[in-house]
Tab-separated table of C-alpha atoms and ligand atoms in Angstrom:
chain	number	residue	atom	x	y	z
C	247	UNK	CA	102.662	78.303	125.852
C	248	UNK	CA	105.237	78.128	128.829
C	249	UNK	CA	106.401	75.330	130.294
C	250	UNK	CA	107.629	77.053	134.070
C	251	UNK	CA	105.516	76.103	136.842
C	252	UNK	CA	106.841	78.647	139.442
C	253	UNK	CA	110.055	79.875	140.897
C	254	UNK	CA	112.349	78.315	143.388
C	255	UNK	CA	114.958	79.256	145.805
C	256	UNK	CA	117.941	78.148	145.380
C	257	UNK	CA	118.937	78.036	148.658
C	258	UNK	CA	116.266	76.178	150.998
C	259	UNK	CA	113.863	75.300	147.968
C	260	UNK	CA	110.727	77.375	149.078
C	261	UNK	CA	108.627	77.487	146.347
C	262	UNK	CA	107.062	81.011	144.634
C	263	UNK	CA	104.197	81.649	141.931
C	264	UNK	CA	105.625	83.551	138.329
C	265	UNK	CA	105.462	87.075	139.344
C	266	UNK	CA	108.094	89.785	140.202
C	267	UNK	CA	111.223	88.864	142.818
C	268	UNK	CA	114.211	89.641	144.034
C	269	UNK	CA	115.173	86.901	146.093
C	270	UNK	CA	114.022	84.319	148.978
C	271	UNK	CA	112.164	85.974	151.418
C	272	UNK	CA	113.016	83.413	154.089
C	273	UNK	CA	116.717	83.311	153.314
C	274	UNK	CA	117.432	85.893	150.211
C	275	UNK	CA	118.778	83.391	148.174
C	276	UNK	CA	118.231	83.275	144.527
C	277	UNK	CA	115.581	82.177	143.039
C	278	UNK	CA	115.618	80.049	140.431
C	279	UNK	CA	113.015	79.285	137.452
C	280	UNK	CA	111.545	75.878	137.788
C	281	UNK	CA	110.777	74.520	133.971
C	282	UNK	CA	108.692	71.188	133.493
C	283	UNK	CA	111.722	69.298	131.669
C	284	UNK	CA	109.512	66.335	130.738
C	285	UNK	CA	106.958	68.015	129.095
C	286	UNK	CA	109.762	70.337	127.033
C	287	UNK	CA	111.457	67.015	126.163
C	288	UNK	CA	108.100	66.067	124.623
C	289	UNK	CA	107.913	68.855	122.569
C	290	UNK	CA	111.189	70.373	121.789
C	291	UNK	CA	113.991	67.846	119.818
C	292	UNK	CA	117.398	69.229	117.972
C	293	UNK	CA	115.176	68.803	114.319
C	294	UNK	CA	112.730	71.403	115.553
C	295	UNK	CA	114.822	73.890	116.592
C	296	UNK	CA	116.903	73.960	113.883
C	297	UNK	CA	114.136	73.936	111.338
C	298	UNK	CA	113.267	78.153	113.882
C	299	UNK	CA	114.559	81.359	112.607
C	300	UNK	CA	118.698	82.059	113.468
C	301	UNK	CA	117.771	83.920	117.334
C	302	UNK	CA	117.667	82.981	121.260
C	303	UNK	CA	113.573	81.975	120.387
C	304	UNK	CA	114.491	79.444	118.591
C	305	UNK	CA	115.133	77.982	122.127
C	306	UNK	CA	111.499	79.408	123.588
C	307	UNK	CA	110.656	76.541	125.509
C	308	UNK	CA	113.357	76.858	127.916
C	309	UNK	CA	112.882	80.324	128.341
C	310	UNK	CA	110.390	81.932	131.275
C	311	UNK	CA	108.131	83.701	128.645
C	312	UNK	CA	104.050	83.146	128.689
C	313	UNK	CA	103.649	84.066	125.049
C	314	UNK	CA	105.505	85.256	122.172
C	315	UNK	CA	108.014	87.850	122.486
C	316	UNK	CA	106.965	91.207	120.834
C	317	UNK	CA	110.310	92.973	121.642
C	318	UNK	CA	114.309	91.557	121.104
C	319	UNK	CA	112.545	89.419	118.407
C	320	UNK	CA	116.074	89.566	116.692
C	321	UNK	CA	118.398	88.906	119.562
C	322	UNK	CA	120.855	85.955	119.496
C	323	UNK	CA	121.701	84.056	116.508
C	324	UNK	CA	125.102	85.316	116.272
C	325	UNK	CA	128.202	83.845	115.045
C	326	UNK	CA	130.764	81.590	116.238
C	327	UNK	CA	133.486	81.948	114.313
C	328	UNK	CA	136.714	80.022	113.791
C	329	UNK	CA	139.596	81.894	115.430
C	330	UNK	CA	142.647	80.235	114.132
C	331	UNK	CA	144.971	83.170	113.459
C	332	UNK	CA	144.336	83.914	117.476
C	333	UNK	CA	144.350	80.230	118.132
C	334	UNK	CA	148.249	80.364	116.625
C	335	UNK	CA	149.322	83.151	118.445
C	336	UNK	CA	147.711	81.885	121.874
C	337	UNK	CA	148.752	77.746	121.266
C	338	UNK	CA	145.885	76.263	121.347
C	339	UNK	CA	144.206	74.166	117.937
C	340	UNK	CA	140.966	74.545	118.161
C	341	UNK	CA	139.601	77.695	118.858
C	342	UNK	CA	136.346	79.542	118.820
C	343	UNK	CA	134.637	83.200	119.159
C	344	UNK	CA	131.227	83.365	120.440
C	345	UNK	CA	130.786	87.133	119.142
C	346	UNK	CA	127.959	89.175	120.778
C	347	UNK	CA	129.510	92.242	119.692
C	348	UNK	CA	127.367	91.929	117.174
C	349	UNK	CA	123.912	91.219	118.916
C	350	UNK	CA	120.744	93.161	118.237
C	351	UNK	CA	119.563	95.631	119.013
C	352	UNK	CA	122.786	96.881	121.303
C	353	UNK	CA	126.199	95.203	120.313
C	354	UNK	CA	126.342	93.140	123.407
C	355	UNK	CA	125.085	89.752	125.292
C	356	UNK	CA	123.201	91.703	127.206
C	357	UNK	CA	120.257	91.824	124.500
C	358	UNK	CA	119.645	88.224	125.451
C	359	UNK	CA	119.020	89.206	129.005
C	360	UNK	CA	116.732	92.157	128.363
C	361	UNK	CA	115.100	90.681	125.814
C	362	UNK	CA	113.803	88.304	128.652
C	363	UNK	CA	112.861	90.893	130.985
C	364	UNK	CA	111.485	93.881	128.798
C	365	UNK	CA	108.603	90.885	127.383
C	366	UNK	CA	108.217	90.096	130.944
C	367	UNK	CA	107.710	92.878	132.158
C	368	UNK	CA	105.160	93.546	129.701
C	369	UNK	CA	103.542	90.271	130.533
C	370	UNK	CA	102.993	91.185	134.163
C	371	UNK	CA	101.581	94.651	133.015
C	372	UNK	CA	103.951	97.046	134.467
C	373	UNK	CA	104.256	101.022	134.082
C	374	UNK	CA	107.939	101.144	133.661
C	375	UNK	CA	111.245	99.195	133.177
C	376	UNK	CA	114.192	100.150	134.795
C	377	UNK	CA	117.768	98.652	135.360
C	378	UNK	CA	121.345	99.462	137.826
C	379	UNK	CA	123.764	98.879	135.043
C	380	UNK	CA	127.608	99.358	134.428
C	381	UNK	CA	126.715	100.212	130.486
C	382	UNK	CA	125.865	97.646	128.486
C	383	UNK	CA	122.750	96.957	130.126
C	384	UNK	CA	121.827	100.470	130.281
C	385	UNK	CA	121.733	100.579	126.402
C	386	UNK	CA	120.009	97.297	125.954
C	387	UNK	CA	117.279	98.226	128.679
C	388	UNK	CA	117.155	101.891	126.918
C	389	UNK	CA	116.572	100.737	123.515
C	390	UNK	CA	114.165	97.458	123.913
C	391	UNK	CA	111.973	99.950	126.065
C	392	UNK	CA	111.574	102.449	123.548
C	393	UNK	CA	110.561	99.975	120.763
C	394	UNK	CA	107.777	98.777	124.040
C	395	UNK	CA	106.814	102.280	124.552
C	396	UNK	CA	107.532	102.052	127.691
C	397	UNK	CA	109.528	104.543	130.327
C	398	UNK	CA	112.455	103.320	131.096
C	399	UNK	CA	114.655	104.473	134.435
C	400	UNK	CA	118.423	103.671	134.045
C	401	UNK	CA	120.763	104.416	136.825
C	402	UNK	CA	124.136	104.434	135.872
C	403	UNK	CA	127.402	105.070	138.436
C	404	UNK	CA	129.024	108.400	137.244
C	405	UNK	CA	132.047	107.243	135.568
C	406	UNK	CA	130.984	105.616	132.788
C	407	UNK	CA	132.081	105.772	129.172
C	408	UNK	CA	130.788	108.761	127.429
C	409	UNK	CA	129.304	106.689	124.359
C	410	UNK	CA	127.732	104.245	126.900
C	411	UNK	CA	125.752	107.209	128.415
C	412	UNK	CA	124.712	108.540	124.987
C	413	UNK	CA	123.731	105.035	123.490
C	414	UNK	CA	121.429	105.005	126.196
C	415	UNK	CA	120.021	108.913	126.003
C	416	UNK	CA	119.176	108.724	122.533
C	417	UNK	CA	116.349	106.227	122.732
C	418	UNK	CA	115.043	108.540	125.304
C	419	UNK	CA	115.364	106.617	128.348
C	420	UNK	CA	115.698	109.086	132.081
C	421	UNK	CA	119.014	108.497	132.850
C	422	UNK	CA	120.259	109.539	136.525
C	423	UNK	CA	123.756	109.752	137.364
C	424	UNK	CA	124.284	108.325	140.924
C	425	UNK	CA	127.711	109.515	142.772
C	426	UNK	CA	129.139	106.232	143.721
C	427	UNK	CA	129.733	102.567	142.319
C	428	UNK	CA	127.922	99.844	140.914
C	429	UNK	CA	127.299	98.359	144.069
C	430	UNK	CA	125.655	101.586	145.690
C	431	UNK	CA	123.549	102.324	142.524
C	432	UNK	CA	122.385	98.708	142.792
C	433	UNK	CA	121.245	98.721	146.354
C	434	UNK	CA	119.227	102.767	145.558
C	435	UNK	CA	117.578	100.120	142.715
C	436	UNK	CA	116.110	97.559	145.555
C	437	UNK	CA	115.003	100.327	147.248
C	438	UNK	CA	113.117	101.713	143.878
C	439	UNK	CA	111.684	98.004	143.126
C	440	UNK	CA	109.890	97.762	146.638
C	441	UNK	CA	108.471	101.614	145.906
C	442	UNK	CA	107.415	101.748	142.818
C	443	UNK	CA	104.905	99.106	140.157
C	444	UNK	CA	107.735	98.923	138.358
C	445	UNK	CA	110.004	96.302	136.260
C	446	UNK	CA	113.681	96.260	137.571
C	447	UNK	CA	115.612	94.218	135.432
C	448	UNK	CA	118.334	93.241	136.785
C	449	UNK	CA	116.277	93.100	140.420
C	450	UNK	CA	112.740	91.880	140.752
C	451	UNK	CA	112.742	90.516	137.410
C	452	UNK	CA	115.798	88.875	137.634
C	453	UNK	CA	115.305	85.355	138.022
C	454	UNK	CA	113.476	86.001	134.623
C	455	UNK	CA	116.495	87.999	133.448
C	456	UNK	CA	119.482	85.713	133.731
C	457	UNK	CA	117.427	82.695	131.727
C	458	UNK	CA	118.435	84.549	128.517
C	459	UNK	CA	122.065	84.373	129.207
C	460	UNK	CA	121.464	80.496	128.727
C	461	UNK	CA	120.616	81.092	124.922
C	462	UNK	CA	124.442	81.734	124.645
C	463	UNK	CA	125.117	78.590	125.669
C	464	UNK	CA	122.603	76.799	123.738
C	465	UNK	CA	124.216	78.907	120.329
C	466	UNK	CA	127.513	77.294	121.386
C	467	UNK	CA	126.565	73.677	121.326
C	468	UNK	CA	124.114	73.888	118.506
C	469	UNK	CA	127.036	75.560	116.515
C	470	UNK	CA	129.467	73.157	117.276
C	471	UNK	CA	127.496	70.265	115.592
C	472	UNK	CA	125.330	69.592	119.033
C	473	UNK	CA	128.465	69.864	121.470
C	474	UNK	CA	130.005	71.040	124.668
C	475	UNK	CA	133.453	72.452	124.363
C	476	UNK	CA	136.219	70.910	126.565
C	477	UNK	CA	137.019	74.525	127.865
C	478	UNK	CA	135.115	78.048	127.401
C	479	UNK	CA	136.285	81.441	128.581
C	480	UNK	CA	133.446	83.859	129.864
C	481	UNK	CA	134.090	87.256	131.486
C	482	UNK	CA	132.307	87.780	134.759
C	483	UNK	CA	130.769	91.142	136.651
C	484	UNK	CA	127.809	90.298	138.281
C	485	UNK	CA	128.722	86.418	137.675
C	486	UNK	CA	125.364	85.353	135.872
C	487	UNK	CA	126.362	84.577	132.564
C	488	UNK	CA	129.149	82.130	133.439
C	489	UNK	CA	126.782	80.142	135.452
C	490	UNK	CA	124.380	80.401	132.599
C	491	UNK	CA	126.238	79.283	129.730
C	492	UNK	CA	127.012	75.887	131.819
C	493	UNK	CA	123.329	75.450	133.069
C	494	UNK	CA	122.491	75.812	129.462
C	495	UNK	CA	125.087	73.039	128.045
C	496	UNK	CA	123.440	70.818	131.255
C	497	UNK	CA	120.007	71.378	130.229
C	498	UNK	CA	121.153	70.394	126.644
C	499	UNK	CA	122.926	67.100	128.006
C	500	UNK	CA	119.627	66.271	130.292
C	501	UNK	CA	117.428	66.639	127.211
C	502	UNK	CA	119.188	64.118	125.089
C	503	UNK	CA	120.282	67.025	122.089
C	504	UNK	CA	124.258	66.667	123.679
C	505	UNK	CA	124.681	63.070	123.556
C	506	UNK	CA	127.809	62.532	125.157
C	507	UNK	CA	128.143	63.725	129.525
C	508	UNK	CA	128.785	67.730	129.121
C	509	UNK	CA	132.609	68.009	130.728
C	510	UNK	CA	132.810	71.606	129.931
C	511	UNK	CA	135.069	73.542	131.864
C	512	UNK	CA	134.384	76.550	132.650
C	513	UNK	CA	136.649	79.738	133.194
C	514	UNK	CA	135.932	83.242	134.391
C	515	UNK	CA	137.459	86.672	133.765
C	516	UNK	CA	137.772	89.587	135.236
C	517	UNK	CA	140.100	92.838	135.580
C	518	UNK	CA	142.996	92.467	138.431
C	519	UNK	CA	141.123	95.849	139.484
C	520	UNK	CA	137.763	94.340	140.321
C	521	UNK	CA	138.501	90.404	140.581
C	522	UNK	CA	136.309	89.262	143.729
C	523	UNK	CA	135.053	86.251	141.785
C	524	UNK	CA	138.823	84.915	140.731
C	525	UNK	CA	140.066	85.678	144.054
C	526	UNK	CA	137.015	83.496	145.703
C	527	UNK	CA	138.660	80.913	143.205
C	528	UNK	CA	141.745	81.151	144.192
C	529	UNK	CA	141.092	81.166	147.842
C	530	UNK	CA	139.576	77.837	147.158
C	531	UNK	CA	136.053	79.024	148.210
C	532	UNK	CA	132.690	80.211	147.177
C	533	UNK	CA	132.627	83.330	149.690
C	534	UNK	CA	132.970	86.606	148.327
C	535	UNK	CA	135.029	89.640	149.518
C	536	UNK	CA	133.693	92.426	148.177
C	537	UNK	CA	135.941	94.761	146.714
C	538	UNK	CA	136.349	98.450	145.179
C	539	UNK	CA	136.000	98.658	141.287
C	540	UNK	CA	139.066	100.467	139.903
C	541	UNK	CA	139.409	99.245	135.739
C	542	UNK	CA	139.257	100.161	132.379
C	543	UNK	CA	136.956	97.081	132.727
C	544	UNK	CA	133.961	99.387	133.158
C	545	UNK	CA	130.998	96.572	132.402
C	546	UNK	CA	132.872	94.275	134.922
C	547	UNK	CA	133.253	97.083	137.283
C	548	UNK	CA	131.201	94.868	139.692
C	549	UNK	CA	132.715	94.886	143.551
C	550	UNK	CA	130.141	92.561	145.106
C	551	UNK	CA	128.620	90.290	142.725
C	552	UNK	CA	124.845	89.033	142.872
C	553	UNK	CA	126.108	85.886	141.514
C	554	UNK	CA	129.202	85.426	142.728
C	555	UNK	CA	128.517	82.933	145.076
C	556	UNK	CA	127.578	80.781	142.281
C	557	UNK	CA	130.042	81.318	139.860
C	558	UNK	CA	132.721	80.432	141.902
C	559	UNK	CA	131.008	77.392	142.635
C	560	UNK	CA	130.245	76.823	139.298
C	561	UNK	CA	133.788	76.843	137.903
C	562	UNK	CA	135.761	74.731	140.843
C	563	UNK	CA	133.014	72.039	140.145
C	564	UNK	CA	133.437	72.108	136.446
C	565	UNK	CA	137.134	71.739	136.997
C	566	UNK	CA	137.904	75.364	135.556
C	567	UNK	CA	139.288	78.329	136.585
C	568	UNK	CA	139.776	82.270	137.235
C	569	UNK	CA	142.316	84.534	136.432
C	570	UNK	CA	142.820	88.331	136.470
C	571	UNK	CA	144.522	91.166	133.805
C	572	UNK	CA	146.265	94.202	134.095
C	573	UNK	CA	144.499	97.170	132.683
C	574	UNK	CA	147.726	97.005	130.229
C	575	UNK	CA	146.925	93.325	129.508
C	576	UNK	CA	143.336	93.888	128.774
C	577	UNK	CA	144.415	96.750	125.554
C	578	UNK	CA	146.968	94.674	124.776
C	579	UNK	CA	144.139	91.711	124.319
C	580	UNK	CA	141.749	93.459	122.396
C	581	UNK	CA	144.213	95.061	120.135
C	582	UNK	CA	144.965	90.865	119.619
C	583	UNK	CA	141.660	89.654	118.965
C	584	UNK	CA	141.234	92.861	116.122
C	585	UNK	CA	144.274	92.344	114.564
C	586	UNK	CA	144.334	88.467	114.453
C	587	UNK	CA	140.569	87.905	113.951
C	588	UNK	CA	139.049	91.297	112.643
C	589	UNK	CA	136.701	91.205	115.954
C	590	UNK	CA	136.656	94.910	117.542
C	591	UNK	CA	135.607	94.349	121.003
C	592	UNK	CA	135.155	96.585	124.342
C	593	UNK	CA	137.088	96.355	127.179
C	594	UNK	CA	135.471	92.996	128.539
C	595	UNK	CA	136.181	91.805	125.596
C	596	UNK	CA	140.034	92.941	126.329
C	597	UNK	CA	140.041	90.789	129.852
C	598	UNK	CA	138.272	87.682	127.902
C	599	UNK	CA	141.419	87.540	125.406
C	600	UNK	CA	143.870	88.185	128.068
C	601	UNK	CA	142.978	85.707	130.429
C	602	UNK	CA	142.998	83.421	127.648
C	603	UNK	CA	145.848	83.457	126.815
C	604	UNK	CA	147.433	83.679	130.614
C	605	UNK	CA	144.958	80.289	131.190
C	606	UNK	CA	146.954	78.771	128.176
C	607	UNK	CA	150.377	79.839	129.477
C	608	UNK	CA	149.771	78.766	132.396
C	609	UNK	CA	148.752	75.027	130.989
C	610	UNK	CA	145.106	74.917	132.182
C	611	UNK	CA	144.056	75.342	129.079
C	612	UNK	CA	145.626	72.380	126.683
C	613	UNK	CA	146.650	72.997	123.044
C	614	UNK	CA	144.154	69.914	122.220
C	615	UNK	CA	141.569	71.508	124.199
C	616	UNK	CA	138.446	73.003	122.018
C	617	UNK	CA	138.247	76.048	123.824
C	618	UNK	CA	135.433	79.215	123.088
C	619	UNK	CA	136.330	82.729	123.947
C	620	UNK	CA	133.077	84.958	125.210
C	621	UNK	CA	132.895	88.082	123.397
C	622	UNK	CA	130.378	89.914	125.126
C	623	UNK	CA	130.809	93.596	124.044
C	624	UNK	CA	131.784	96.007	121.244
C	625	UNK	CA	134.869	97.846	121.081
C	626	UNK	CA	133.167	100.797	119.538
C	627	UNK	CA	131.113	101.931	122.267
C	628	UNK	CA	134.658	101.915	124.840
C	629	UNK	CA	136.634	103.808	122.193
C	630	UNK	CA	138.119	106.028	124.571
C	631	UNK	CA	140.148	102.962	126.379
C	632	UNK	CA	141.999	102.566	123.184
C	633	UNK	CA	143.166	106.172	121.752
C	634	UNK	CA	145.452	105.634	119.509
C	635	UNK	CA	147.640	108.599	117.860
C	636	UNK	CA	145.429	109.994	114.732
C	637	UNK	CA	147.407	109.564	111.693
C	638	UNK	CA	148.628	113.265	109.896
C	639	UNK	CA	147.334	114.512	106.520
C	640	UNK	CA	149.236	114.220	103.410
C	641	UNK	CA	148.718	116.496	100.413
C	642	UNK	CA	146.792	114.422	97.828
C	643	UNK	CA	149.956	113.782	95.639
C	644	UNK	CA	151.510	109.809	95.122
C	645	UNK	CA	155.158	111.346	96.014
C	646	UNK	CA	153.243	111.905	99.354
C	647	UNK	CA	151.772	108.794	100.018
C	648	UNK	CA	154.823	106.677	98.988
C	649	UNK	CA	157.466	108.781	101.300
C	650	UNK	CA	154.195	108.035	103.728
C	651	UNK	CA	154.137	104.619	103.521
C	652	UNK	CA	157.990	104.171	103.279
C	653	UNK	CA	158.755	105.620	106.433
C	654	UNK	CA	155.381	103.538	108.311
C	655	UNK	CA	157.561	100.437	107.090
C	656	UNK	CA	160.966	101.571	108.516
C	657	UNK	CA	159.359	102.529	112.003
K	168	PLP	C1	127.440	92.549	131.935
K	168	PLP	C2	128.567	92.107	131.086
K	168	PLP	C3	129.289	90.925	131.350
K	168	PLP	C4	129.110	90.081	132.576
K	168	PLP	O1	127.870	89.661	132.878
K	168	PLP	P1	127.443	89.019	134.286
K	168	PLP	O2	126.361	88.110	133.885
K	168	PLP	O3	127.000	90.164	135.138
K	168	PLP	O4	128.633	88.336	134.872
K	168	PLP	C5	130.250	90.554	130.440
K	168	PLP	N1	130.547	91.293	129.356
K	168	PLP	C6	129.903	92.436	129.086
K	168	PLP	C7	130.304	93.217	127.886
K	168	PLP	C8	128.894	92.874	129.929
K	168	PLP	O5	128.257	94.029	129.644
K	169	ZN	ZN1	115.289	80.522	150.381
């Protein structure tokens, strides 16, 4: 049972049936789901879905599928988590962790999004999946194909982590290696989606795709006792899930289950070396300059972002804001968030914490403010961005270990 009647642009409003797109064809604007909202308020209420199973279904009749999902069935659901320790350290009361480092089937938010458009693109019958990604997606597309049995193409730009190229290998997925950045291996994936019957996530299916990204804004209310936050902190590459997160808390407000007028603020993230959407903030505008990626910040690596547009509009309207982090800042932040919270996050993770805490210095955030930090990503798949000296072997003998542990305490 769905509840979209079609797809809209975004732009000039031209309507378009439920099948594959990239964008407007009159204008290449995005194009936006169009969801009968009177006919979900009939049906859907806060009793029913909290009496659904702990994942982003629970939520189904705001999302673009035609039936049930038979894929990602166990995506979303995951915790927000109290963050005080963190919340100390940083000044602020009331803090929160949204942690998707610990989604299924792939350790990041990204399972929300392909979860989306793997069961779409089964629903429209096509041969293969496919996705441009800067990791994360690249593992989530990888491993939601496999348990579809379907091929799956994932083009990756050639630096990537190591473990990011293996976590996507292993579930047997073709990966090709393109020599250049995110931006180049995204347009070679246009060019595949007009060529070939097949489903390009992050492409023709993405007006599908980025609905899932909602479901973490949904968790966030529902979690908080049917609330909006006064501030949240979301890290941004191609700028969907920022834009997301606040569409969901609207939707949430327009259907009665957030009682009070949603005055979230909203506040984006990114690395200082790939920061078009926080310098499109800071510019006071909407238009991006498209950069050249050069971070640690490898799933942000993003120099001209799809969304971007929108993001930045996004946060000046909410009243929020962007700031950037030195590769330096973005360790020191995710060696914070583990050692305060006992949350290992990747590198995205890193800028989330970092900007944080710069937003909070810098008195945009208040200490009064209830404020939710994004974790998107785990630290385990991005290990090489924190090496840290292995510790030396001790003979198995208490002498040993005590002249071991004396001299860790005087250093
Ligand atoms: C892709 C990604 C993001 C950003 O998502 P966009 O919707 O493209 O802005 C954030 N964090 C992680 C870990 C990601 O992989
Ligand atoms: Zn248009």
């Amino acid at each position: 049972m769905s509840f979209v009647n079609g797809l809209r642009c975004r732009e000039c409003g031209r309507e378009y049936p439920k099948a594959p797109a990239a964008g407007c064809e009159d204008c290449f604007g995005p194009l936006e789901i169009d969801y009968d909202y009177e006919a979900i308020a009939r049906t859907l209420s806060r009793e029913v879905i909290a009496s659904r199973a702990k994942n982003m279904w629970r939520y189904h009749e705001l999302l673009p599928l035609d039936g049930e999902p038979v894929i990602g069935q166990a995506s979303g659901g995951t915790p927000l988590v109290r963050a005080d320790r963190l919340g100390r350290e940083l000044g602020v009361e009331t803090l929160y962790i949204k942690n998707d480092s610990v989604n299924s089937p792939t350790l990041s938010f990204k399972d929300r999004v392909t979860a989306i458009a793997i069961n779409k693109a089964i629903e429209f019958k096509l041969e293969a999946v496919g996705c441009a990604s800067t990791g994360n997606l690249a593992n989530s597309v990888a491993a939601n194909a496999a348990a579809a049995g379907l091929p799956a193409y994932v083009l990756i730009p050639e630096n990537l982590e190591k473990s990011k190229i293996t976590a996507t290998q292993i579930y047997g997925a073709r990966v090709i290696t393109v020599r250049g950045n995110y931006d180049q291996v995204n347009r070679l994936c246009s060019e595949i989606a007009d060529r070939y019957p097949w489903g390009l996530v992050n492409v023709n299916l993405r007006p599908f795709y980025g609905e899932g990204s909602k479901t973490f804004g949904y968790e966030i209310a529902e979690q908080l006792g049917w609330a909006a936050p006064d501030a949240v902190v979301v890290p941004m590459a191609g700028g969907s899930l920022i834009t997301k997160i606040h569409k969901g808390l609207k939707e949430f407000e327009r259907l009665g289950f957030i009682k009070s007028e949603v005055r979230t603020r909203v506040f984006g993230a990114q690395a200082a070396g790939c920061n078009p959407i926080v310098d499109a903030v800071k510019r006071g505008s909407c238009e991006i300059q498209p950069v050249k990626p050069a971070t640690i910040a490898k799933s942000l690596a993003i120099g001209n972002p799809a969304d971007g547009y929108n993001a930045a509009s996004v946060i000046a309207a909410s009243g929020g804001w962007a700031e950037d982090v030195t590769d330096e800042e973005i360790i020191a932040g995710i060696r914070l968030l583990a050692e305060t919270e006992g949350i290992f996050t990747e590198t995205a993770g890193g800028v989330t914490v970092a900007v944080t805490k710069k937003l909070i210095k810098q008195g945009r955030i208040k200490p009064d403010d209830l404020t939710v930090i994004a974790i998107t990503g785990n630290g385990l798949k991005t290990l090489e961005a924190v090496e840290l000296a292995l510790p030396s072997a001790i003979e198995p003998r208490i002498a040993d270990f005590e002249r071991t542990v004396a001299k860790a305490a005087t250093n």
